[in-house]
Amino acid sequence: MTKKILVTEDLVQEGIDSLTEHGYEVDMLIDPTVEELASAIAPYDALIVHPNTVVDSSLLDAAENLKIIGRAGVTVDNIDIEAASERGVIVCNAPNSNVISAAEHTMALLLAAARHIPEASASMHEGQWRRADFMGSELFGKTLAIFGLGRVGGLVAERAAAFGMNLIGHDPYCSPERALHLGVTLYDDMAPVLAQADFITVHLPRTVSTLGMFGADEFAAMKDGVVLVNAARGGIFNMDALADFVAAGKIAAVAVDSFEAEPCTDSPLHEFENAILTPHLSPMTHEAQRRASTQIAEYVEAGLEGGMVATAVNLSPLPPEVFDAIGPYVHACKMMGSMASQILGHTPKSLKVELAGGLADADPAPLLAAVLDGGLSYRRLGAFSAANAESVASQHGISVTTASVRDAGEYASSVRIVADEVEVAATLFGTEHTPRIISLMGYKIDIAPATTSLVFEYVDAPGRIGVIGTILGDAAANITTMQIGTKPEESCALVYMNVEGDVSEAVLDRLRGAIDLRNLWKITL
Ligand SMILES: NC(=O)c1ccc[n+]([C@@H]2O[C@H](COP(=O)([O-])OP(=O)(O)OC[C@H]3O[C@@H](n4cnc5c(N)ncnc54)[C@H](O)[C@@H]3O)[C@@H](O)[C@H]2O)c1
Ligand SMILES: O=C(O)CC[C@@H](O)C(=O)O
């Protein structure tokens, strides 16, 4: 069935086109009301939202098919992430899409404030020629304080360093190594930073600790003539207190790009000529908007197809090297989960996932989630994603364990699962990372499974394959690939056969009657 994606953000067409080209049905509902969104959401598998779209638990309750929420930018503070996780819905963003644009806008605001560019330009438009009124100051040699040294704060530090600024900062979660690398002198407390800075810029998320982080006490503690910039999130500066300090001349200029409630057409700063106000322009570049659109399309598609979502915010963040190591195995694990579940015919009571060789040191959690996803999706046991793998497993009474072994035999790496008594192992092959089954029920084979396969287990004897081939040929089912594994000690063989064409129950019955089979499974992936 075609998967449906609802978009409430005015995304650049490129991302939408890529989703439709990949077979998704994409509907746009720009800036919906709470009621409009709640009544529309039920059939959708994915939702791509604007930061103004509130995604709370009541919307999530109505979103019965939802698997993933995408945010084509950084901020996800409009989404109840805990509620999404409880319902197994992945939340992801495009955290690198607009950070360069945000950092460049910050530099533009710093320079515009330092050189009075908006006021000077406005005076020219009024037919004036005033120079002395707009005497500015250089950034060179001045102290810039950066609050929040994450992605945007770091890019601002690099750019400000090129202007010859002296950099200081405050970020309790920034490592001394990162600060050293950025050339920022880090302080544990805000006070010394406020006391030294000529310019202050904030690159903080909106959290309980950053909302109103800058109020009257902090403004009072700043140098006279300080310049402030907020191109991060509205609410970090207390606007009423800020207006008081601008009015008093303590703050020489302020530039604000993000407001607590947007759109914002009035604020305590609107009356001041030395307050530069921009309508959330930080991400508004062609480059950032294109990146945001194409990146979020890619992540949402990965989530819908059961792949790793590199930017999921409600899954443990994976370092790139871990992501690189295990990401390609996600599909193979999902496939093995489905295969084991089909062979068992029921949901397993126990599941073991063992990572071998090059994967031995990798985090097994995402692969365990993929195996469960494959197994449980096939049994149609409801909404399932890597975000809630373990809790759904326990809800369904599946006890899960993971293990790792250094020796992957003749393969560089492999994953082996044991679901009750059914064992399946897979490795990846070639540059396309094609999954190959290398062991099934203890039989050593080596085959890339097709969409439809038949698996025969029988007492080994000459002529069996000929009989199978004849029956399938009569039924117009074409055998495309086949592998035989044997257990000589039990005189048994297992045949894994990829087939094209319909293999009906009647044909399966003919096969069962024609040879002395121990087992015959039809597997559909
Ligand atoms: N306006 C825009 O277009 C735009 C674009 C990108 C990001 N943003 C906003 O800018 C902010 C920063 O984005 P980012 O991508 O750099 O995020 P980030 O997560 O990479 O960095 C945020 C930094 O803030 C630090 N931090 C958190 N709480 C803090 C506190 N109480 N005191 C000091 N430091 C604290 C964190 O340790 C982290 O290093 C986010 O809020 C984001 O929403 C705005
Ligand atoms: O596009 C927006 O309106 C928000 C952009 C920015 O704040 C972000 O969170 O990425």
mmCIF file of C-alpha atoms in Angstrom, residues 105 109 118 239 242 254-259 264-281:
data_model
loop_
_atom_site.group_PDB
_atom_site.id
_atom_site.type_symbol
_atom_site.label_atom_id
_atom_site.label_comp_id
_atom_site.label_asym_id
_atom_site.label_seq_id
_atom_site.Cartn_x
_atom_site.Cartn_y
_atom_site.Cartn_z
ATOM 1 C CA HIS A 105 22.946 35.685 9.649
ATOM 2 C CA LEU A 109 23.500 41.064 12.552
ATOM 3 C CA PRO A 118 19.783 49.484 9.003
ATOM 4 C CA MET A 239 12.138 41.317 26.054
ATOM 5 C CA LEU A 242 15.827 44.186 27.459
ATOM 6 C CA VAL A 254 20.362 44.615 19.931
ATOM 7 C CA ALA A 255 19.540 42.343 17.027
ATOM 8 C CA VAL A 256 16.777 39.773 17.310
ATOM 9 C CA ASP A 257 15.748 37.234 14.678
ATOM 10 C CA SER A 258 13.676 34.766 16.761
ATOM 11 C CA PHE A 259 10.624 35.628 18.821
ATOM 12 C CA CYS A 264 5.717 38.744 15.645
ATOM 13 C CA THR A 265 4.604 42.183 14.459
ATOM 14 C CA ASP A 266 4.915 44.016 17.746
ATOM 15 C CA SER A 267 7.346 43.700 20.634
ATOM 16 C CA PRO A 268 8.868 45.914 23.340
ATOM 17 C CA LEU A 269 11.820 46.431 20.970
ATOM 18 C CA HIS A 270 9.871 47.632 17.942
ATOM 19 C CA GLU A 271 10.067 51.273 18.989
ATOM 20 C CA PHE A 272 13.897 51.435 19.086
ATOM 21 C CA GLU A 273 15.936 52.507 16.087
ATOM 22 C CA ASN A 274 18.953 50.618 17.489
ATOM 23 C CA ALA A 275 16.995 47.378 17.694
ATOM 24 C CA ILE A 276 17.499 45.394 14.492
ATOM 25 C CA LEU A 277 14.563 43.051 14.028
ATOM 26 C CA THR A 278 14.419 40.398 11.336
ATOM 27 C CA PRO A 279 11.512 37.999 10.744
ATOM 28 C CA HIS A 280 13.312 34.700 11.529
ATOM 29 C CA LEU A 281 15.564 35.086 8.494
#
